[in-house]
Tab-separated table of C-alpha atoms in Angstrom:
chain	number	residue	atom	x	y	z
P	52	UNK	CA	20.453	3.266	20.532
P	53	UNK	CA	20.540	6.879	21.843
P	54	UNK	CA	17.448	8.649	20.873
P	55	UNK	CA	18.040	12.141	18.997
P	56	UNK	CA	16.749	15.251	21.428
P	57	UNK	CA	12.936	16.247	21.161
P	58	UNK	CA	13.275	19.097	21.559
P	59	UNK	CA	15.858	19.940	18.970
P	60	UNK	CA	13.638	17.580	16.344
P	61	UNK	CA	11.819	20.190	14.323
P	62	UNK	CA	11.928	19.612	10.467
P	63	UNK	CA	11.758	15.844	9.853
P	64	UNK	CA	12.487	13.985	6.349
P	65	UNK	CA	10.869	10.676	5.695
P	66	UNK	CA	12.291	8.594	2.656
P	67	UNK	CA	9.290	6.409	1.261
P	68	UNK	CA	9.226	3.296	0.427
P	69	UNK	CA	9.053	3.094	-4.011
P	70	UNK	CA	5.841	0.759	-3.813
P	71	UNK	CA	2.565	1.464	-2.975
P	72	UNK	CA	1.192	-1.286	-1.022
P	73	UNK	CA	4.807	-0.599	0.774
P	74	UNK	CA	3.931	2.711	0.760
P	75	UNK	CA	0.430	2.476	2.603
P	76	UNK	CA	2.146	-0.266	5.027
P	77	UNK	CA	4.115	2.789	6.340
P	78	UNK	CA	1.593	5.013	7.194
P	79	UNK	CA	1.303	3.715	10.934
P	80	UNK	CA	4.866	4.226	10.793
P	81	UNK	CA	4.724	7.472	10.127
P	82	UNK	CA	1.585	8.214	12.273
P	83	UNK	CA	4.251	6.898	15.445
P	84	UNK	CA	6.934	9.217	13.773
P	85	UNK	CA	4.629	12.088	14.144
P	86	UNK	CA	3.447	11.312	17.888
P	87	UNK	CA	7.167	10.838	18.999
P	88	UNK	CA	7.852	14.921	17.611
P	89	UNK	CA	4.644	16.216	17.924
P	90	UNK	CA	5.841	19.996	17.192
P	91	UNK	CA	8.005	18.891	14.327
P	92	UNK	CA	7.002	18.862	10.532
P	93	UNK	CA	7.232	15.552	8.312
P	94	UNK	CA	7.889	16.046	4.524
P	95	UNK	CA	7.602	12.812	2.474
P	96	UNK	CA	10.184	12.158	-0.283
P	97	UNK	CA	8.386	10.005	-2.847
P	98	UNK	CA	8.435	8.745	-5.590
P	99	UNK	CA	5.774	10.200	-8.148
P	100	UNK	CA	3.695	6.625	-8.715
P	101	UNK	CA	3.898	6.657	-4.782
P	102	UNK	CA	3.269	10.107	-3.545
P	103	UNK	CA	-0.920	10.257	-4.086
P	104	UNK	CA	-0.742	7.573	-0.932
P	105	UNK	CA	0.602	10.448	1.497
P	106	UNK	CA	-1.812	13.356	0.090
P	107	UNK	CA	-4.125	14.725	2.741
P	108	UNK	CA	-2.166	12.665	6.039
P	109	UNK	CA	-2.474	14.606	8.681
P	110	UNK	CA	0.764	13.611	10.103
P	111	UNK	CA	2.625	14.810	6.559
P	112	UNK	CA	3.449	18.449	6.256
P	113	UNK	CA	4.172	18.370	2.376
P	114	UNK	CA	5.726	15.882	-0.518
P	115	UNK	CA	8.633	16.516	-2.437
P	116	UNK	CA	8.488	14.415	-5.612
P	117	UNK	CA	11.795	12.288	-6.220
P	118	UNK	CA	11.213	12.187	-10.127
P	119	UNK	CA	14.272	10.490	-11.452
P	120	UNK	CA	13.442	10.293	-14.816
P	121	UNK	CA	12.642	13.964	-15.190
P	122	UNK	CA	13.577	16.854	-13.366
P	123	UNK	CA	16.095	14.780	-10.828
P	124	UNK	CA	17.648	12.709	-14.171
P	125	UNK	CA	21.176	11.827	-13.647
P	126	UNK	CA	24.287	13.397	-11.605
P	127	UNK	CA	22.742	17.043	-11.986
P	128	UNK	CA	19.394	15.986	-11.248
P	129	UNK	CA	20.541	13.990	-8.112
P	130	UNK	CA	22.455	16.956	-6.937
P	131	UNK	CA	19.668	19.495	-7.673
P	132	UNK	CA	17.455	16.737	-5.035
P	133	UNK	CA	19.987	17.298	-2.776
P	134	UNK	CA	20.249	21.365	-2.745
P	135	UNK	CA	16.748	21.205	-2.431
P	136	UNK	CA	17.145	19.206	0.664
P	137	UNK	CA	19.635	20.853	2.264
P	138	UNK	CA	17.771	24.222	1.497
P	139	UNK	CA	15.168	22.775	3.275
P	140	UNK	CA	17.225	22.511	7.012
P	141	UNK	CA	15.872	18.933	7.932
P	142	UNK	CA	17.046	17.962	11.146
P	143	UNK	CA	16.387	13.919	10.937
P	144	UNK	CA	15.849	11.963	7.724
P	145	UNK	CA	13.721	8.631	8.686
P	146	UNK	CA	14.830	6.052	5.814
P	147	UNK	CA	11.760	3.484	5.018
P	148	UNK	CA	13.298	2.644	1.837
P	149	UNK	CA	16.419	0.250	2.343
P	150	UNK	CA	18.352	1.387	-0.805
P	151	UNK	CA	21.889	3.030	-0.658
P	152	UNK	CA	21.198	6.051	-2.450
P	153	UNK	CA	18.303	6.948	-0.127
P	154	UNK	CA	21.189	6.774	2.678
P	155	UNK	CA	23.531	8.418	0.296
P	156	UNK	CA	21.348	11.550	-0.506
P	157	UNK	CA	20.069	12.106	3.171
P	158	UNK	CA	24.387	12.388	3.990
P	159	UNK	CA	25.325	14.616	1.114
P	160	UNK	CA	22.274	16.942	1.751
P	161	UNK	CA	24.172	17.529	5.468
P	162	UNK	CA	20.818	15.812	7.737
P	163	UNK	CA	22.558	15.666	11.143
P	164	UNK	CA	20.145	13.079	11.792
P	165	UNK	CA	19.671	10.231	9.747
P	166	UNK	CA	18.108	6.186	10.274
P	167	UNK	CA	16.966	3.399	8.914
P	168	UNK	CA	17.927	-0.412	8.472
P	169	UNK	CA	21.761	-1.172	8.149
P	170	UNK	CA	20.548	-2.416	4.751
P	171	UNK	CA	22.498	-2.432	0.976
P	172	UNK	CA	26.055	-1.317	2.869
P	173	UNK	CA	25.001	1.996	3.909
P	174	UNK	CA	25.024	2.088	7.743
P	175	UNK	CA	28.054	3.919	7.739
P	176	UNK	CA	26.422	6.932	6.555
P	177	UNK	CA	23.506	6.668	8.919
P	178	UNK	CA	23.705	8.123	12.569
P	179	UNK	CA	21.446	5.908	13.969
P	180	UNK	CA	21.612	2.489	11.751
P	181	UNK	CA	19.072	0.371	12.839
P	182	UNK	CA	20.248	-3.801	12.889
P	183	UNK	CA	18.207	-5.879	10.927
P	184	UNK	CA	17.955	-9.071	13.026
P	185	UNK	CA	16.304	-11.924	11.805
P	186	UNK	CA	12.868	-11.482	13.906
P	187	UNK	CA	12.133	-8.526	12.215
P	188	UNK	CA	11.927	-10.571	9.037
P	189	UNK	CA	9.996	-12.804	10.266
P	190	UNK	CA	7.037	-10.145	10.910
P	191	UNK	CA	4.234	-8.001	9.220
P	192	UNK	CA	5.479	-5.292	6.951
P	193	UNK	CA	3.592	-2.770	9.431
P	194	UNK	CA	5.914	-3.976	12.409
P	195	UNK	CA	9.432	-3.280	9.942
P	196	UNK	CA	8.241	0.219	9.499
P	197	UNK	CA	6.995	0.953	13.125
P	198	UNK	CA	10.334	-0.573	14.140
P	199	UNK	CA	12.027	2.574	12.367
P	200	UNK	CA	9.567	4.918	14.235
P	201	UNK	CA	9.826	3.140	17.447
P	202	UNK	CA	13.485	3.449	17.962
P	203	UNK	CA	13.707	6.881	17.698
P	204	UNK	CA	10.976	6.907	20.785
P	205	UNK	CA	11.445	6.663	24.119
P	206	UNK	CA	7.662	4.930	24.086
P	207	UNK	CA	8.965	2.708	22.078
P	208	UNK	CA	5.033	0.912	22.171
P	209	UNK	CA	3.089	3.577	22.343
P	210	UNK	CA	-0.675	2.354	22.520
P	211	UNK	CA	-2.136	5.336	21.248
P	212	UNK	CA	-0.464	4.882	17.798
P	213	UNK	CA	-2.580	2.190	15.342
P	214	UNK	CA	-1.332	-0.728	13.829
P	215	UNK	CA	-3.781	-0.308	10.746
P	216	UNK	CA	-2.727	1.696	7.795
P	217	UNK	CA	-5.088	4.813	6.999
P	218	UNK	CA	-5.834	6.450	3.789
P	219	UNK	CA	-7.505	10.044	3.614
P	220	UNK	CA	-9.467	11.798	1.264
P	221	UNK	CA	-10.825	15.501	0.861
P	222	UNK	CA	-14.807	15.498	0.731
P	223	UNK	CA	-14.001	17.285	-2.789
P	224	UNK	CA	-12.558	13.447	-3.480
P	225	UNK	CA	-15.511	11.822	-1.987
P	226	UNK	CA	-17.802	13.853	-3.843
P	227	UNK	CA	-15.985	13.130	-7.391
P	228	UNK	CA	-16.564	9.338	-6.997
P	229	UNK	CA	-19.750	9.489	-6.190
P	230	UNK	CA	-21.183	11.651	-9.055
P	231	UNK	CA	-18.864	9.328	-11.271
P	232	UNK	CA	-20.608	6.185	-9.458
P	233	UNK	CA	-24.341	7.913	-10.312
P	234	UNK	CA	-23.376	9.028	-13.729
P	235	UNK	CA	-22.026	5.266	-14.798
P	236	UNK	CA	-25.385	4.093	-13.206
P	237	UNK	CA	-23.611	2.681	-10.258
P	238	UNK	CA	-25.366	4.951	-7.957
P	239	UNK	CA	-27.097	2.407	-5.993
P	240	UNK	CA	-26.381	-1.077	-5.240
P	241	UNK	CA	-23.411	-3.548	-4.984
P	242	UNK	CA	-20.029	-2.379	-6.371
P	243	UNK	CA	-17.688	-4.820	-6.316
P	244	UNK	CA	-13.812	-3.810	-7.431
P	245	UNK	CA	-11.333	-6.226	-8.770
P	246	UNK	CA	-7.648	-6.376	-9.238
P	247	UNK	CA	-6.653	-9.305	-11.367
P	248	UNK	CA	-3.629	-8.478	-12.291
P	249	UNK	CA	-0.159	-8.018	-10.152
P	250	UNK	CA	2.729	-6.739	-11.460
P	251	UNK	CA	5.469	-8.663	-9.118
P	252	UNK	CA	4.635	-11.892	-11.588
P	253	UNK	CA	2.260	-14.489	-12.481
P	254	UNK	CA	2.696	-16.413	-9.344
P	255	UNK	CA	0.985	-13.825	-7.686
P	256	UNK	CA	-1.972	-13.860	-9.689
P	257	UNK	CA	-5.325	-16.216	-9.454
P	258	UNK	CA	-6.556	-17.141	-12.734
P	259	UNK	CA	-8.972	-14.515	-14.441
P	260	UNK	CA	-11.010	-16.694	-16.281
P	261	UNK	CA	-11.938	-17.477	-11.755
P	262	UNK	CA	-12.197	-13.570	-11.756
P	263	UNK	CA	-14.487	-13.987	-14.188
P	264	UNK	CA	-16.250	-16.630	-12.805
P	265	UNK	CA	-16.703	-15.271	-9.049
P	266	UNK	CA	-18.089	-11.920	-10.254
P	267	UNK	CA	-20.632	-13.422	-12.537
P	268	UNK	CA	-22.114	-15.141	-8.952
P	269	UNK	CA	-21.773	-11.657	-7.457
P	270	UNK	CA	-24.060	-10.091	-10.101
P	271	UNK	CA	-26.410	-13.147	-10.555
P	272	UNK	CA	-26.843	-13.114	-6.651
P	273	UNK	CA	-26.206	-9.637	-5.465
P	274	UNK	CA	-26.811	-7.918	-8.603
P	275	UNK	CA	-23.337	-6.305	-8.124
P	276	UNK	CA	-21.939	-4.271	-10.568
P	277	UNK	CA	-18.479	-4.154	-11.310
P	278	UNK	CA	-15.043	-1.996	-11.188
P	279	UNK	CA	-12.034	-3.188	-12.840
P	280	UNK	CA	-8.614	-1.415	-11.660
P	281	UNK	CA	-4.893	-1.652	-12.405
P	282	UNK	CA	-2.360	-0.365	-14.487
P	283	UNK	CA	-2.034	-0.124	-18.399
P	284	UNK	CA	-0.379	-3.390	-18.696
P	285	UNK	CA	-3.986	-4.928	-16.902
P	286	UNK	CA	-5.797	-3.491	-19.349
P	287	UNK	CA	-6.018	-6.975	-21.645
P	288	UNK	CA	-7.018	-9.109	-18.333
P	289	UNK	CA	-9.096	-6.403	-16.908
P	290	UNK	CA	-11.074	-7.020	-20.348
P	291	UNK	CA	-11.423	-10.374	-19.986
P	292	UNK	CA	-12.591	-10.225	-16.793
P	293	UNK	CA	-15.988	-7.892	-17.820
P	294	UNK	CA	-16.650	-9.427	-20.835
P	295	UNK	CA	-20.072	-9.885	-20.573
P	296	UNK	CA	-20.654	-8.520	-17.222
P	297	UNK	CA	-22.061	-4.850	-15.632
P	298	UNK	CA	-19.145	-3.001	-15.264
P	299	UNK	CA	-16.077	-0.535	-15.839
P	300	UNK	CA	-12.798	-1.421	-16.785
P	301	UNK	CA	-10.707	1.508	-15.232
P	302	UNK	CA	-7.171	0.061	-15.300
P	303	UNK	CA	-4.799	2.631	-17.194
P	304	UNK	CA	-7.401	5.047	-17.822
P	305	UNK	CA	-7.322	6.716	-14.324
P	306	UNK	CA	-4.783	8.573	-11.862
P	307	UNK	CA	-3.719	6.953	-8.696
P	308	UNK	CA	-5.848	9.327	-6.133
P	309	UNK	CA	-8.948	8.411	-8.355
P	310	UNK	CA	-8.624	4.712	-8.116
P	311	UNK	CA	-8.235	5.301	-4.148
P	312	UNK	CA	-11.553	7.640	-4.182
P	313	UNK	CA	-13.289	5.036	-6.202
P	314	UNK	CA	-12.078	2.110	-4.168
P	315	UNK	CA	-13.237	3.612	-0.833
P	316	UNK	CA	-17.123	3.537	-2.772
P	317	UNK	CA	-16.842	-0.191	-3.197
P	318	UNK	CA	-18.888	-2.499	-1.278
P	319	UNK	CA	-16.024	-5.239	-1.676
P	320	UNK	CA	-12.886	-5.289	-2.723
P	321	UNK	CA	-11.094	-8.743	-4.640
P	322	UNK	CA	-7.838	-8.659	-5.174
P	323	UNK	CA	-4.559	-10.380	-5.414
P	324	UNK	CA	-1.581	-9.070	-3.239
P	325	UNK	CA	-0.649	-6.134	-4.807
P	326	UNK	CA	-0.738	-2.457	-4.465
P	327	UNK	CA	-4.331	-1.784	-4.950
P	328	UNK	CA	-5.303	-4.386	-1.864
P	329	UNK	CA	-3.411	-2.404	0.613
P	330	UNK	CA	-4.814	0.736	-0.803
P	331	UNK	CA	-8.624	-1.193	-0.414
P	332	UNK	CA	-7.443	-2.096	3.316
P	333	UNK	CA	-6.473	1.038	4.408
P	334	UNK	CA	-9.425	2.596	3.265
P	335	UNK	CA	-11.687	0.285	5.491
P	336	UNK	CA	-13.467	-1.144	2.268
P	337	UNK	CA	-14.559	-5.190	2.899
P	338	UNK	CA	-11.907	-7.170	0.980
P	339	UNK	CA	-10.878	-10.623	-0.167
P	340	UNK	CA	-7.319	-10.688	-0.879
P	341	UNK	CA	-5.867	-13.990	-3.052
P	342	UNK	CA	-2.539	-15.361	-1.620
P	343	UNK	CA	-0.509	-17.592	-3.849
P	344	UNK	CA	3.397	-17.538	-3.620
P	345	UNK	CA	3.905	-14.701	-1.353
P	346	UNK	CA	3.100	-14.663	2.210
P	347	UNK	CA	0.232	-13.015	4.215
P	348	UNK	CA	1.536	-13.308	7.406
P	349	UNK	CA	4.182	-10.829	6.286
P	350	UNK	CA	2.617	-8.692	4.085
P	351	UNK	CA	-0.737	-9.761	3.937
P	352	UNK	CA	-4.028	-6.908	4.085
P	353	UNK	CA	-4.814	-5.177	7.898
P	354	UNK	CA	-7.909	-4.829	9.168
P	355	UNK	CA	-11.158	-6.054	10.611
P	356	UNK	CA	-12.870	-6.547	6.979
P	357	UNK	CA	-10.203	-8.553	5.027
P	358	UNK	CA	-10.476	-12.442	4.353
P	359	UNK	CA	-6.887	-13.752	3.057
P	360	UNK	CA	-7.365	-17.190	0.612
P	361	UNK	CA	-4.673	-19.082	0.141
P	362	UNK	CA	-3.710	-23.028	0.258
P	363	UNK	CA	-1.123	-24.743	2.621
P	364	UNK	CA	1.109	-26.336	-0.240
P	365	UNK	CA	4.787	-27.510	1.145
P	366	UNK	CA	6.569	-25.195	-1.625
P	367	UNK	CA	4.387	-21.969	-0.824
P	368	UNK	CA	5.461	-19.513	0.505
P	369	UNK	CA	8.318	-19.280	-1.935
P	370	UNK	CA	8.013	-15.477	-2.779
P	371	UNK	CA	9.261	-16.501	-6.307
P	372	UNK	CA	7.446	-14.218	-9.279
P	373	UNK	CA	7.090	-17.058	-11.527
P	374	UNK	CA	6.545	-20.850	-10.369
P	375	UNK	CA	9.694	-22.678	-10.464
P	376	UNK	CA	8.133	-26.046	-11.031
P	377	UNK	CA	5.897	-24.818	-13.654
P	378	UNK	CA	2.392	-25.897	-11.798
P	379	UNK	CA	1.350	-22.822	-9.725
P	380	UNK	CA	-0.856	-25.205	-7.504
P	381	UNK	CA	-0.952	-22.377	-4.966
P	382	UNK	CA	-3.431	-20.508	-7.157
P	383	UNK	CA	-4.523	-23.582	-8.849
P	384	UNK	CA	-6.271	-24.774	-5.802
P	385	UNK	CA	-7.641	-21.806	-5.170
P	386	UNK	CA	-11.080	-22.203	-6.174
P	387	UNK	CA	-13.847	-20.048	-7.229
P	388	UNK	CA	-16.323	-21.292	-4.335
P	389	UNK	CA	-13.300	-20.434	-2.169
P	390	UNK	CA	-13.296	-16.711	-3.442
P	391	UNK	CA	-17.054	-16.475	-3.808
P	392	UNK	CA	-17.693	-17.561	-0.181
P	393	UNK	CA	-15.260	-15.009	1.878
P	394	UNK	CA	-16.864	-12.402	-0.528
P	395	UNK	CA	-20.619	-13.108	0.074
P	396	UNK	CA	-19.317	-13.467	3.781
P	397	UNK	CA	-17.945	-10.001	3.606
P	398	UNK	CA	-20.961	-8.880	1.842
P	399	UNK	CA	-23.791	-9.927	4.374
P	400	UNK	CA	-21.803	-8.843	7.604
P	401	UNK	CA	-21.207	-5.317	6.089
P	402	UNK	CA	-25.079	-5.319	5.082
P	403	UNK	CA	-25.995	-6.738	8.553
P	404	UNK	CA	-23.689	-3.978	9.976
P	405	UNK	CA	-25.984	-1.348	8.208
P	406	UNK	CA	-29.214	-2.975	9.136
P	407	UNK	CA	-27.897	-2.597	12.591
P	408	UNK	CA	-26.970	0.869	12.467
């Protein structure tokens, strides 16, 4: 595929992906994007549950929220996006979401630019539609994005761009979760965050009365005190989880960019695949990510301070939300020694790492 002229390349529109572990998965993406037009500006149209991941990225220029049910509601509100766009001049739309409408709004908004995957019948409207062959399916989430990004580069493996997604906060940020931390008496110490809940489907999740289990050995033998995120809906097994224990249970009751600032203050991070582990990854923080029907080697945590747990069982990986035979062994086997141990393992390297410092 031809690559579109640098030098013409000045006003760049990325479509994100509408999840937010997808989301932080194509931050290295974008990172690439950015080093292949240096001198052009990236704007990020998000979705708003999405959006918080690309705040502060050096390599973003601004966000335009995609709020379809408000502002952007129906025909008129789709065609109000799309004035807005084309007000905008963009001179490449970069399509990480597969959808047909993202392909569809990037045309009608006059892009002269536009590529992505060849994905939901919409390669006709792309410029450069990018062939999804069956290797690419086969690989990490990171590698789909940076596919994108690399085709649109005549360095197509640049070394100098990472492979590991990165967060960033504002010190302002940093400085909010840590007079939250010493005002909750969490000052000092082990703070260990948990996400029990995941809301693809029950075969993703490990069984919270485990949760429950593994951080009660955290605080008897670590004296770790506890952070409890998700959405509203994890409220009920967020509750479960603390009963009885030293801790907060934050799921529903904070915004997006506050869980991330509080997450980057945890000493360890258990989780199963979902959003919030991505977010925990990219933000360097030592985490233990559960793996039950989905697969890790495709979409599984980056980084030098993640342990993955999961179980070779013949019907896993099935990516199915619920168990079709009923028994979610994957997570079954899954036991709480086998949680507890990557997370004291995690735990002692990072203090060994500090005693070395």
């Amino acid at each position: 595929m031809l690559q579109p002229d640098i030098t013409v390349i000045k006003n760049i529109l990325i479509r994100a992906p509408n999840w937010i572990g997808d989301a932080a998965l194509c931050l290295p993406a974008i990172e690439a994007l950015k080093a292949a037009y240096p001198q052009a500006e990236i704007t990020a149209l998000a979705r708003p549950w999405v959006s918080p991941v690309f705040l502060n990225n050096p390599s973003i220029k601004r966000i335009i929220e995609y709020d379809k049910g408000g502002m952007h509601r129906g025909i008129s509100g789709r065609l109000k996006l799309i004035q807005d766009i084309k007000r905008r001049g963009f001179d490449m739309a970069v399509l990480f979401q597969n959808a047909f409408e993202a392909a569809l709004v990037a045309f009608m908004a006059g892009i002269p630019v536009r590529t992505g995957y060849a994905r939901d019948f919409r390669g006709f409207l792309l410029t450069h539609p990018i062939r999804v062959e069956q290797n690419i399916k086969k690989t990490h989430q990171v590698f789909y994005y940076l596919k994108i990004a690399a085709s649109l580069s005549k360095n197509r493996q640049s070394s100098d761009v990472s492979r590991q997604p990165k967060i960033y906060l504002t010190e302002e940020e940093k400085s909010r979760a840590d007079d939250f931390l010493t005002k909750n008496g969490m000052g000092d110490g082990v703070v260990v965050g948990m996400a029990p809940g995941a809301s693809y489907g029950p075969a993703k999740r490990w069984m919270a009365d485990r949760f429950k289990e593994a951080a009660g050995r955290l605080a008897d033998d670590y004296g770790a005190k506890l952070f409890l995120f998700g959405g509203k809906d994890d409220r009920e097994i967020c509750n479960n989880v603390l009963d009885g224990l030293n801790g907060l249970n934050l799921a529903g009751e904070i915004d997006l960019r506050t869980s991330i600032a509080l997450l980057s203050r945890c000493s360890l991070f258990i989780t199963n695949d979902s959003g919030p582990m991505h977010l925990a990854a990219s933000l360097g923080v030592p985490t233990v990510a559960v793996f039950g029907s989905t697969d890790p080697k495709l979409t599984g945590p980056l980084g030098d301070r993640v342990r993955v747990v999961k179980k070779d069982i013949a019907c896993s990986p099935c990516l199915e939300r619920e168990c079709k035979y009923g028994h979610y062994e994957c997570m079954k086997m899954i036991s709480v020694d086998d949680v507890y141990s990557a997370a004291a393992h995690l735990l002692e390297e990072n203090k060994q790492g500090v005693e070395n410092f």
